[in-house]
Coordinates of N, CA and C in Angstrom, one line a residue:
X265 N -139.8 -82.2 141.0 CA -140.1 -80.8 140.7 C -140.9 -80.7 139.4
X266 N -141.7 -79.5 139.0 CA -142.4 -79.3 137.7 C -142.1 -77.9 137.0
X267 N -142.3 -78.0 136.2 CA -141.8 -78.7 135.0 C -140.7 -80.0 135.6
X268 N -140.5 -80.9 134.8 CA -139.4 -81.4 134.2 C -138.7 -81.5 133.6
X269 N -137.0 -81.4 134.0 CA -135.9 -81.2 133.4 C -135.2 -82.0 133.3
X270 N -134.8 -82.3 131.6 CA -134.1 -83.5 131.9 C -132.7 -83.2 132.6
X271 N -131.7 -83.6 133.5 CA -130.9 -84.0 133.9 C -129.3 -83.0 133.0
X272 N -129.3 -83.6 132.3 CA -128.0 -83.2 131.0 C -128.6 -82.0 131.1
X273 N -129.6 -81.0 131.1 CA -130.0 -79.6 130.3 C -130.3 -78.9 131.4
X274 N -130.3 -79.4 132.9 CA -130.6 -78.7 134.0 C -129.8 -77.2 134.1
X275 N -130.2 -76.2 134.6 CA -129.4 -75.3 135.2 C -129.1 -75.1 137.2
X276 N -128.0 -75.5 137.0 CA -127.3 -75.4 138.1 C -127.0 -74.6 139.2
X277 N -126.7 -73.2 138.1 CA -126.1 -71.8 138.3 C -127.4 -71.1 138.5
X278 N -126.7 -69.8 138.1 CA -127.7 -68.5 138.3 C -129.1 -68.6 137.4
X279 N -130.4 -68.5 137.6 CA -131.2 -68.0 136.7 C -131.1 -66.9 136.3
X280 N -131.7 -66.9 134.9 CA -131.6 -65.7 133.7 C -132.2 -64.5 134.4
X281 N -133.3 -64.6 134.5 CA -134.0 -63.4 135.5 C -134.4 -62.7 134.8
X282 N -134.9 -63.1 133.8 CA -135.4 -62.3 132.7 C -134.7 -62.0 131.7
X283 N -134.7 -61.2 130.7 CA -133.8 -60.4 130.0 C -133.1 -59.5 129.5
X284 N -131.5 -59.0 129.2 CA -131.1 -58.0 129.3 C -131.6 -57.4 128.4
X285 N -132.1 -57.5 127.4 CA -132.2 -56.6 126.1 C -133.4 -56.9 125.3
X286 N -134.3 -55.9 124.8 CA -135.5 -56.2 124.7 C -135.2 -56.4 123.1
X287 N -135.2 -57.3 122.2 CA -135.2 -57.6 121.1 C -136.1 -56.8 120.1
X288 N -135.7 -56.7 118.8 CA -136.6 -56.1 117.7 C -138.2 -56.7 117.9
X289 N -139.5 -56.4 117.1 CA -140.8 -57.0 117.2 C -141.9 -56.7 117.9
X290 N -141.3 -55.6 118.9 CA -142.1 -55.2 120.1 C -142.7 -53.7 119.8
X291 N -142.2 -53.2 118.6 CA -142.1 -51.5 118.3 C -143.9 -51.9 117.9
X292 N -144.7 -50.4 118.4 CA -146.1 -50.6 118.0 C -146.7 -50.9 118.7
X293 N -146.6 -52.2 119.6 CA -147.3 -53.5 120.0 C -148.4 -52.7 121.1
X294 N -149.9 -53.5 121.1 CA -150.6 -53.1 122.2 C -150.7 -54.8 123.0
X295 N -150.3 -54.3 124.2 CA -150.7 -55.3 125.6 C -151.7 -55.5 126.2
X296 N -152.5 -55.9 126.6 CA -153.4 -55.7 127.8 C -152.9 -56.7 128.7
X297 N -152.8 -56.2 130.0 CA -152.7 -56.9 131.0 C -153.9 -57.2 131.6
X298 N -154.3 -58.0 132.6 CA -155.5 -58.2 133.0 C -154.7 -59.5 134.2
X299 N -155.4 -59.4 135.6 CA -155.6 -60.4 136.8 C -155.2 -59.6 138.2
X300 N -154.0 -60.1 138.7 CA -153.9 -59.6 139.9 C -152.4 -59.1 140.3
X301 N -151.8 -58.9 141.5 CA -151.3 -57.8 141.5 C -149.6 -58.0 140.9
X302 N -149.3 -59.3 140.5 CA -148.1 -60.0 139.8 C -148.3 -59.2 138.6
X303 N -149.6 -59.3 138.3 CA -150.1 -58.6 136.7 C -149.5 -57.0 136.8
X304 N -149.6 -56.5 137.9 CA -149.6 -55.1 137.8 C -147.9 -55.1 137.9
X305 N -147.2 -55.8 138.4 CA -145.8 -55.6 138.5 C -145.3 -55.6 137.5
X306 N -145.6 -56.6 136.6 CA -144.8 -57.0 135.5 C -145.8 -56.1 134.4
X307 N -147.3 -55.9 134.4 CA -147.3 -54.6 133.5 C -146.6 -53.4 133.5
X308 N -145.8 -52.9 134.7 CA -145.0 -51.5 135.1 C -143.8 -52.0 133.9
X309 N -143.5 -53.2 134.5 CA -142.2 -53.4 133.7 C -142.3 -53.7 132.1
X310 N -143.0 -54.0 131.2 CA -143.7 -54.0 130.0 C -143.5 -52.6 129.6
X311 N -144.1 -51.8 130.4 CA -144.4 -50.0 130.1 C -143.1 -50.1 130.3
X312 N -141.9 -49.9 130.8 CA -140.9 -49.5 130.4 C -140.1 -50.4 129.8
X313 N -140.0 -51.2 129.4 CA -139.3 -52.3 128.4 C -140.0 -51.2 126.8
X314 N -140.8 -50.7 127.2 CA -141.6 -50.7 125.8 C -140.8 -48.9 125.7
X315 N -140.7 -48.4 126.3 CA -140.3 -46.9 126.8 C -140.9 -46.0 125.5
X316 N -142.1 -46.1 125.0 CA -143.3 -45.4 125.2 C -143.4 -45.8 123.3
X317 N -143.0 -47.0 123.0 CA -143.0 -47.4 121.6 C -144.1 -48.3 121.3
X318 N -144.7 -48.3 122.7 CA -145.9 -49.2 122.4 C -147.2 -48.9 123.3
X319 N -148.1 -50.1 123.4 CA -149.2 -49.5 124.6 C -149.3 -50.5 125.6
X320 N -149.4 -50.1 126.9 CA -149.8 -51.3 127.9 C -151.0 -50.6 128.1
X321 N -152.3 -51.5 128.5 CA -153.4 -51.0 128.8 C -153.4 -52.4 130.3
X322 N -152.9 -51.6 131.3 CA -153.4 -52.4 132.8 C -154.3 -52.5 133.4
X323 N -155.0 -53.6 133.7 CA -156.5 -54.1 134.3 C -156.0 -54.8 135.2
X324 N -154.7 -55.1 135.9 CA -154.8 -55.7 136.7 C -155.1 -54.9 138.0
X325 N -155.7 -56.0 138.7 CA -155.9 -55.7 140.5 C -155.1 -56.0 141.4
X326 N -154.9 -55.4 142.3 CA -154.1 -56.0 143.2 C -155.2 -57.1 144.2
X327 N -155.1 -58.6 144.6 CA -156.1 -59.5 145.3 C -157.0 -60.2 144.6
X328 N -157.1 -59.8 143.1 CA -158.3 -59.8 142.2 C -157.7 -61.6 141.1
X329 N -158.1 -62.6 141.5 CA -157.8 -63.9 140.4 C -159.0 -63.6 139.9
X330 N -159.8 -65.2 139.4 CA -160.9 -66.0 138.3 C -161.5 -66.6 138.7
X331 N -160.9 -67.2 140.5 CA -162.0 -68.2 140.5 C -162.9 -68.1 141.6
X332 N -162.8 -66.7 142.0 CA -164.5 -66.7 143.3 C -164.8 -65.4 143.7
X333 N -163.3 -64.7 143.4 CA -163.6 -63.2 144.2 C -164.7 -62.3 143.6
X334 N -164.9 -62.4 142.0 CA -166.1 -61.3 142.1 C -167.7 -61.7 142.1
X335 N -167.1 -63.1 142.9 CA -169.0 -63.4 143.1 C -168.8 -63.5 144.5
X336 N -168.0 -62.8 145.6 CA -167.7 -62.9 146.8 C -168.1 -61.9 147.2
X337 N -168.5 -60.8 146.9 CA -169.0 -59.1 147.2 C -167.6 -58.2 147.5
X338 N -166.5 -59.1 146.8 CA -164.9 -57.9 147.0 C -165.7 -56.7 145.6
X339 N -165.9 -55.3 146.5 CA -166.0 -54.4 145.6 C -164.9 -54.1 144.5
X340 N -163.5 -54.1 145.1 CA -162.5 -54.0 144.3 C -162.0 -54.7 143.0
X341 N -162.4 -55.9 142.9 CA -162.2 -56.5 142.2 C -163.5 -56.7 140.7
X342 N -162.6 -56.9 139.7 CA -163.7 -56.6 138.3 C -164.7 -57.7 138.4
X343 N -166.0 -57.6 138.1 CA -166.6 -58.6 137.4 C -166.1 -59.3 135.5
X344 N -165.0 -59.9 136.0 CA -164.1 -60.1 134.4 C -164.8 -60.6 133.7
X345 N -166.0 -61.6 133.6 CA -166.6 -62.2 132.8 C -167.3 -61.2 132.1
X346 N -167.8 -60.5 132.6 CA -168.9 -58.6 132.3 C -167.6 -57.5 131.2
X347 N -166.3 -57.4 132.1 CA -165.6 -56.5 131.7 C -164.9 -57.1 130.9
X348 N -164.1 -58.3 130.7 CA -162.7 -58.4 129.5 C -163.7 -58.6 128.9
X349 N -164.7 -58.8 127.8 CA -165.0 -58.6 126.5 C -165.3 -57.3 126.3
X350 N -165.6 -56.3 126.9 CA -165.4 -55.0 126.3 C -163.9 -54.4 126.3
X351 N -162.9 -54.6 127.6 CA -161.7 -54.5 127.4 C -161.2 -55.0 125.8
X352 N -161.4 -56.2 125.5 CA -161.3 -56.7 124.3 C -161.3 -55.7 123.2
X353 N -162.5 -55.1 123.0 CA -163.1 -54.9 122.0 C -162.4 -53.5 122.1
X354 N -162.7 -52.8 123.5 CA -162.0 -51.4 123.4 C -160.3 -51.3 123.1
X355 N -159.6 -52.8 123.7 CA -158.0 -52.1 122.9 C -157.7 -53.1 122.1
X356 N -158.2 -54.0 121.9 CA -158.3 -54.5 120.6 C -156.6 -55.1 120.7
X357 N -156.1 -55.7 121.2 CA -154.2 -55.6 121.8 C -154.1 -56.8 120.8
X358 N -152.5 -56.4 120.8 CA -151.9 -57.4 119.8 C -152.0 -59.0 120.7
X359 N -151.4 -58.7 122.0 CA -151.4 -60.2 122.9 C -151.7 -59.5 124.4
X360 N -152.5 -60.4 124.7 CA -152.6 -60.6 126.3 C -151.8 -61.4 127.1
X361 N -151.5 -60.6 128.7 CA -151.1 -61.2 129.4 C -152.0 -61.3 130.7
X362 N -151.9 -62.9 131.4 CA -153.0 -62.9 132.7 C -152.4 -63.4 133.5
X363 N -152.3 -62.8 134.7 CA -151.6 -63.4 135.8 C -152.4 -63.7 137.2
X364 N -152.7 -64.6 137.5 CA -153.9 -65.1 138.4 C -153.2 -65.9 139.4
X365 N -152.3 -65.9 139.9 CA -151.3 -65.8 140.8 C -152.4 -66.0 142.5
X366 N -153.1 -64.9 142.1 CA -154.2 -65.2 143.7 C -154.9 -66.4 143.7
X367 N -155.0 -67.1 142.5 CA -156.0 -68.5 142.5 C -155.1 -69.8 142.9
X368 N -154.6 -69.0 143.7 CA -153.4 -70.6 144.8 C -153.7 -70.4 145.5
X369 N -154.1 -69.3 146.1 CA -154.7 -69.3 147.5 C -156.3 -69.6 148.3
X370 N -156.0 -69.7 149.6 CA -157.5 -70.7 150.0 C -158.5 -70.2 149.7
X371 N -159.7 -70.0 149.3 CA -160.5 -69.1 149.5 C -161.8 -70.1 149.2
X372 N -163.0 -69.5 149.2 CA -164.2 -70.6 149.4 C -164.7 -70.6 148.3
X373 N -165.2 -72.1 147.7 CA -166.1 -72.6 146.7 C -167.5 -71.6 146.3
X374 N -167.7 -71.8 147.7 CA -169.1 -70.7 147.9 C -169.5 -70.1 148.7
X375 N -169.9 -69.1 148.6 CA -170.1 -68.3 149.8 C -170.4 -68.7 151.6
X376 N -169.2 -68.4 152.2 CA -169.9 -69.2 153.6 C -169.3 -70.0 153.7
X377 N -168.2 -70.8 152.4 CA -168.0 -72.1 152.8 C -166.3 -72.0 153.4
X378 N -166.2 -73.0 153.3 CA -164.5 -72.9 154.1 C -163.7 -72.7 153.2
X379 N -162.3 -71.9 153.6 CA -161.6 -71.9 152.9 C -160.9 -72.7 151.7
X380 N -160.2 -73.3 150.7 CA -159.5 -73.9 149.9 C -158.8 -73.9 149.0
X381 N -157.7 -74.8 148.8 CA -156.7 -74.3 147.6 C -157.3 -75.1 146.2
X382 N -156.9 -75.2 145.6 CA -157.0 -75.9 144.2 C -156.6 -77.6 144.1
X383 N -155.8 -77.9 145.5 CA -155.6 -78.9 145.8 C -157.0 -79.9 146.3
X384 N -158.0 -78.9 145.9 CA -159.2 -79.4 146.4 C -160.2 -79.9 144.9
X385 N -160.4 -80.9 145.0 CA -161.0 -81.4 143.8 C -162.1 -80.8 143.0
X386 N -162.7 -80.0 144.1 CA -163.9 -79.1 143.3 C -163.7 -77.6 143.4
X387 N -162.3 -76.9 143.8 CA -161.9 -76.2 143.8 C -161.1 -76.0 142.4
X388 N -160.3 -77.0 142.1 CA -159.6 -76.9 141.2 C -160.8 -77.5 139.8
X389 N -161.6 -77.7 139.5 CA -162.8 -77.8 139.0 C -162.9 -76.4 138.5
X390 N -163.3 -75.9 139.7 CA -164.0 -74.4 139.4 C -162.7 -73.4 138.8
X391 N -161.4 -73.8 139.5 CA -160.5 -72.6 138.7 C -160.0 -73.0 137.2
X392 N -160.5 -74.3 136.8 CA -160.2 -74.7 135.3 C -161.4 -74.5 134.6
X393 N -162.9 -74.2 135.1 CA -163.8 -73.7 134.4 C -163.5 -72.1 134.6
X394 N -162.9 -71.5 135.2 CA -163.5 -70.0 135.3 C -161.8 -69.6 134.0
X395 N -160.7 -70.4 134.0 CA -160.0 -70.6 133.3 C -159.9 -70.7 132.0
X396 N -161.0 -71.5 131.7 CA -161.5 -71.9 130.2 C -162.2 -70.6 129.6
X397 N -162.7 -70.4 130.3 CA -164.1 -69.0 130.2 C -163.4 -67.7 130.1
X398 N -161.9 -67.4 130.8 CA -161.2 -66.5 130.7 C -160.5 -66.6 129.6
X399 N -159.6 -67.8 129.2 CA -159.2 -67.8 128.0 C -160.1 -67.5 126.5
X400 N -161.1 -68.0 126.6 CA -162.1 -67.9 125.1 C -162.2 -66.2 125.2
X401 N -162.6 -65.8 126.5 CA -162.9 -64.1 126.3 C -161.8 -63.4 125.9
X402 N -160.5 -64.1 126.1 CA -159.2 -62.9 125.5 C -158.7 -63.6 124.5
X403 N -159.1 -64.5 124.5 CA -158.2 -65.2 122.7 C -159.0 -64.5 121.5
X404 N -160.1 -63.7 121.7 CA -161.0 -63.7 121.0 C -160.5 -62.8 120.1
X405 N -161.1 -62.8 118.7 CA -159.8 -62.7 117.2 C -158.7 -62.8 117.1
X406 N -158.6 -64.4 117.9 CA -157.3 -65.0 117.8 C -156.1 -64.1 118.4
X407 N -156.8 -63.6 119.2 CA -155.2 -62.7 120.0 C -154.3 -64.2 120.8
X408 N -153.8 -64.0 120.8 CA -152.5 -64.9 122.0 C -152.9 -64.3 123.1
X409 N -152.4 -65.6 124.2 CA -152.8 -65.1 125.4 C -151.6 -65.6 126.1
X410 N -150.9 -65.1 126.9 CA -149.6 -65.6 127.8 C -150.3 -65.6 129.1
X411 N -150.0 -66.8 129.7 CA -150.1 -66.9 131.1 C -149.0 -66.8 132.0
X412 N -148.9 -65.8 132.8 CA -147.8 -66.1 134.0 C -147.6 -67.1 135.1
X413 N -146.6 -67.8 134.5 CA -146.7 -68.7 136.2 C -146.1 -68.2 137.0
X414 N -145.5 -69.6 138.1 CA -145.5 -69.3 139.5 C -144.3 -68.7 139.5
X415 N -144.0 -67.5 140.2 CA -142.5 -67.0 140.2 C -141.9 -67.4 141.3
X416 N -141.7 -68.0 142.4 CA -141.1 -68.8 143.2 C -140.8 -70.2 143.1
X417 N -140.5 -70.7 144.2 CA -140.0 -71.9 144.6 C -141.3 -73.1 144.4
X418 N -141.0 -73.8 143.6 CA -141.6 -75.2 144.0 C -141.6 -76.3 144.9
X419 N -142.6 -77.0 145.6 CA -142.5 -77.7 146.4 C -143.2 -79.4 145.7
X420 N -143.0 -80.1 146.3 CA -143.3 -81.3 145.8 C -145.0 -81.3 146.3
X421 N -145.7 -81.4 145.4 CA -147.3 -81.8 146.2 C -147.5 -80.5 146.5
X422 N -147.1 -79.7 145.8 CA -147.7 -78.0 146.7 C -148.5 -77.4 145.7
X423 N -149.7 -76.3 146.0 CA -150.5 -76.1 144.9 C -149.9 -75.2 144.5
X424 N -148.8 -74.9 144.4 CA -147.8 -73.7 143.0 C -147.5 -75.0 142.0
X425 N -146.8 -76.5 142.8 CA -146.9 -77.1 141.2 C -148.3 -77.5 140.4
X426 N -149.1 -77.7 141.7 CA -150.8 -78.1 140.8 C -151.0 -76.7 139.7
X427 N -150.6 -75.4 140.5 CA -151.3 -74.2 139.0 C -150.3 -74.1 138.7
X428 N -149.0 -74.4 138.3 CA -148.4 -74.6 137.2 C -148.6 -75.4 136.0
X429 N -149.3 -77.0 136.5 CA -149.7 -77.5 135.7 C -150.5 -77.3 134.9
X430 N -151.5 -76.8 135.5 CA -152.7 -76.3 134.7 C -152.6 -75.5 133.9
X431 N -151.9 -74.6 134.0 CA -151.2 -73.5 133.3 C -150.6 -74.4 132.1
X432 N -149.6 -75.0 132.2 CA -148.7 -76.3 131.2 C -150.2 -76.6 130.1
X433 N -151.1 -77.1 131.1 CA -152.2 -77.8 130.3 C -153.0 -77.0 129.3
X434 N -153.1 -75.8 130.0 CA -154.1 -75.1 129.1 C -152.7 -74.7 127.7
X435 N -151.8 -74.2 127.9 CA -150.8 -74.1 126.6 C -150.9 -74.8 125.9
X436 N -151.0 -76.2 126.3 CA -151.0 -77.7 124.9 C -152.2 -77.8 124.2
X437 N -153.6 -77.6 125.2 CA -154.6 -77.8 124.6 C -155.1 -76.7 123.7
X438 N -154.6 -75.3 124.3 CA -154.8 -74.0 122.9 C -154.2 -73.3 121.9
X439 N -153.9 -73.5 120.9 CA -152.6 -73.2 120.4 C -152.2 -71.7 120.4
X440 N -153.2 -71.0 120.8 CA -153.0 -69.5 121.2 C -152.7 -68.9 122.6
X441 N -152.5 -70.3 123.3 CA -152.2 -70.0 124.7 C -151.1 -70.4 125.2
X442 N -149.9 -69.5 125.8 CA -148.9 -69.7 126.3 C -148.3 -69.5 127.8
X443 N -147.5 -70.5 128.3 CA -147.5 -70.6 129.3 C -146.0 -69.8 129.6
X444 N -145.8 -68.7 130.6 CA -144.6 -68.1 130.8 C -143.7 -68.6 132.1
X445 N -143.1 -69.5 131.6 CA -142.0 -70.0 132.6 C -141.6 -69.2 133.6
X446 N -141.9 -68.4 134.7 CA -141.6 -67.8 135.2 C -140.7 -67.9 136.5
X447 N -141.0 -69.5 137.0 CA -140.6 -70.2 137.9 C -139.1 -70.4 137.4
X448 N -138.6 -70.8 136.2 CA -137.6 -70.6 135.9 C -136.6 -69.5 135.1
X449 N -137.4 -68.3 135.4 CA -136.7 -67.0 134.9 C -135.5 -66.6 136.2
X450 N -136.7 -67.1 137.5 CA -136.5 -66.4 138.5 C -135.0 -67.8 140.1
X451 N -135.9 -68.8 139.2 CA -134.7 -70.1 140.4 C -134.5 -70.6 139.0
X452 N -133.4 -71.5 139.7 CA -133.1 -72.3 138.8 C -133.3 -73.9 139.1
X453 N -132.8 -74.9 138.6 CA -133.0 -76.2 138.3 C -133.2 -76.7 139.7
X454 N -132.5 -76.5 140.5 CA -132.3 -77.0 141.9 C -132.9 -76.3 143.1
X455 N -134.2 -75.4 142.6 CA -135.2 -74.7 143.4 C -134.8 -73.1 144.1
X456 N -133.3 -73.4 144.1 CA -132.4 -71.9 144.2 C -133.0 -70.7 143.8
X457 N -134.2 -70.0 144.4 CA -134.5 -68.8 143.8 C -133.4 -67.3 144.8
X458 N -132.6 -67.0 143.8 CA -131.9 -65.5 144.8 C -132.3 -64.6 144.8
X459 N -132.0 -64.1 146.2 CA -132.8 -62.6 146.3 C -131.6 -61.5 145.5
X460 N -130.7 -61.6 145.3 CA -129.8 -61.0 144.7 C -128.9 -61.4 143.2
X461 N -128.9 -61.2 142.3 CA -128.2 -61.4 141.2 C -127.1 -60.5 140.8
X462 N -125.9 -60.9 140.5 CA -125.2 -59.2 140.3 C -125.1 -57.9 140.6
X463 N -125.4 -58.2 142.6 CA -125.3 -57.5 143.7 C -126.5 -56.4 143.4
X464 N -127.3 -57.2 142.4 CA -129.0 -56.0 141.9 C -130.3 -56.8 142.6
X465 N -130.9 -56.6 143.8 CA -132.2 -57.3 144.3 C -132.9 -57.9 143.2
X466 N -133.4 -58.7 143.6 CA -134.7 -58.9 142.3 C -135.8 -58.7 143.1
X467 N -136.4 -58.7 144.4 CA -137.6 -58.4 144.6 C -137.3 -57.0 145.3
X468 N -138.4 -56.7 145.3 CA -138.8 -55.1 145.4 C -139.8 -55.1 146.4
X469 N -140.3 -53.7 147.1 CA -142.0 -54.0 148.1 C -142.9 -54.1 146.9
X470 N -143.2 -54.0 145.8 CA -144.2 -54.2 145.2 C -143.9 -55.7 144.0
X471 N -143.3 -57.0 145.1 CA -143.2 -58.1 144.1 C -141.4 -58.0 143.6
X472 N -141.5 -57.0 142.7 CA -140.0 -57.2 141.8 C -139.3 -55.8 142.2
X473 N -137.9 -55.9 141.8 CA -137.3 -54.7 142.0 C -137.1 -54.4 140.6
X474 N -137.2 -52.4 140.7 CA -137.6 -51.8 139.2 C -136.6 -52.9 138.0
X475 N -135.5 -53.4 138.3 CA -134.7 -53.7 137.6 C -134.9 -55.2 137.1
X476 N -135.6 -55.9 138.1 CA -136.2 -56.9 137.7 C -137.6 -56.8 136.9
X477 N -138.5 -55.8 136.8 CA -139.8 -55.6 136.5 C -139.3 -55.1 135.3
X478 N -138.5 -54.5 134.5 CA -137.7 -54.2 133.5 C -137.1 -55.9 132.9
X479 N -136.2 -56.4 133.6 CA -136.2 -58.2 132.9 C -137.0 -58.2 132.8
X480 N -138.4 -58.3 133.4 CA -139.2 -59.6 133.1 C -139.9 -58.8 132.2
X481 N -140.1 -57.7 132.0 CA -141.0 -56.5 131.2 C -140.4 -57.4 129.4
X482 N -138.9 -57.2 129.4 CA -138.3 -57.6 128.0 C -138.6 -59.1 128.0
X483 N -138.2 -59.2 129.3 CA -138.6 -61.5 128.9 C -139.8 -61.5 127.9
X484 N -141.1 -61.3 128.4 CA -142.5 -61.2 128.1 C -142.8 -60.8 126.5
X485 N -142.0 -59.2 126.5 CA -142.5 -58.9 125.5 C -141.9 -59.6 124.5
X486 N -140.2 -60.1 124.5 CA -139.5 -61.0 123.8 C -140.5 -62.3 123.1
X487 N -140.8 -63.0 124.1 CA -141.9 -64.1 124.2 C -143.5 -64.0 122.9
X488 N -143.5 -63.0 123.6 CA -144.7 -62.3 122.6 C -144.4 -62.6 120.9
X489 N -143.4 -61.4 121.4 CA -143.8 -61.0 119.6 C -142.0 -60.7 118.7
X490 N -140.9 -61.5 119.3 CA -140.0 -61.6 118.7 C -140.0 -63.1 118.0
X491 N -139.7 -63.3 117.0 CA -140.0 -65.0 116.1 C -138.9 -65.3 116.8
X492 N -137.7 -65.2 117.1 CA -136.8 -66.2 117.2 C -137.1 -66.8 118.3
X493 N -137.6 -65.9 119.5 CA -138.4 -66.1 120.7 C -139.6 -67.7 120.2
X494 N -140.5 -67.1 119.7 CA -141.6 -67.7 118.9 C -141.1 -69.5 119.0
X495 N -140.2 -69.1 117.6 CA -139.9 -70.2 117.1 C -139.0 -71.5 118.2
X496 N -138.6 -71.0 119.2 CA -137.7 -72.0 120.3 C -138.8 -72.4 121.5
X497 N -140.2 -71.4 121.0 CA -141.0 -72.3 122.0 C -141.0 -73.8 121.9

């Protein structure tokens, strides 16, 4: 499975599921969210983790990743390379979060062409350039950038662990770029993701249930901008 755990430090039991309590650090803070529609769940839950002491500014789309849709003719979806540097400029946010969750799915190189995942050598090419290109536009004056990973189950050889990795990769190689364990907020060690925790759903019709979009709202912002958080990355 991916990540890797050592053995001794595995968790066996229940995943955290986010967090009960949103820690000091967060008072003030501006967010932007920005990707697809994972983005927009866990921005809801942000906005109320924050319960009006800060700002979310939501860009995400629902269907909308990085690496083909807005050169595809989906009206719905941003031209991001055009729009996040004025988003930038207009909220100016303490940290971004990007959730591109749709860029595991098949979709074509080029117009016309056949479908493919990332498990495709020039597929996953193009989602590590359109990746790179996304990160420089939101790191810009050194903002941090948190990436969401995969919030489900891992499979061995499956492209949720390929964009996990990449995810992993781009964190080591930027020091402003962070990868959000999400895969293990939500299962634990032994691939166990539950639909129930403390007789409270965790998914909802829109992704999470309000009570999970609230965990994961405090996980995030915890992550952000609490040091003790910080410092145990």
């Amino acid at each position: 499975m991916y990540p890797e755990t050592p053995s001794a430090s595995r968790n066996t039991g229940v995943p955290p599921w986010g967090d009960p309590t949103l820690l000091p650090g967060a008072e003030g803070k501006k967010v932007l969210v920005v990707g697809d529609s994972w983005g927009m769940a866990t921005a809801a839950g942000i906005t109320t983790a924050l319960a009006g002491k800060g700002k979310v500014t939501d860009a995400a789309k629902g269907g909308c990743g990085i690496r083909v849709q807005h050169k595809t003719g989906a009206k719905s979806c941003p031209n991001w390379e055009v729009e996040w540097p004025s988003l930038m400029d207009k909220v100016r946010p303490d940290a971004v979060l990007m959730s591109v969750q749709m860029d595991t799915m098949a979709q074509p190189v080029a117009p016309g062409g056949k479908p493919v995942t990332i498990l495709d050598e020039e597929a996953r090419r193009t989602f590590v350039t359109s990746l790179d290109k996304a990160v420089r536009i939101l790191s810009k004056r050194h903002t941090p950038v948190y990436l969401l990973g995969w919030p489900g189950m891992y499979y061995q050889g499956s492209v949720t662990v390929a964009y996990s990795g990449i995810l992993l990769e781009f964190s080591k190689k930027y020091p402003r770029v962070h990868h959000l364990d999400t895969h293990h907020q939500l299962c634990n060690d032994l691939n166990n993701c539950p639909k129930e925790i403390s007789g409270i759903p965790v998914y909802g019709p829109s992704h999470l249930s309000k009570q999970s979009e609230l965990r994961l709202g405090n996980w995030i912002l915890n992550s952000m901008f609490h040091s003790e958080k910080l410092r145990a990355k």
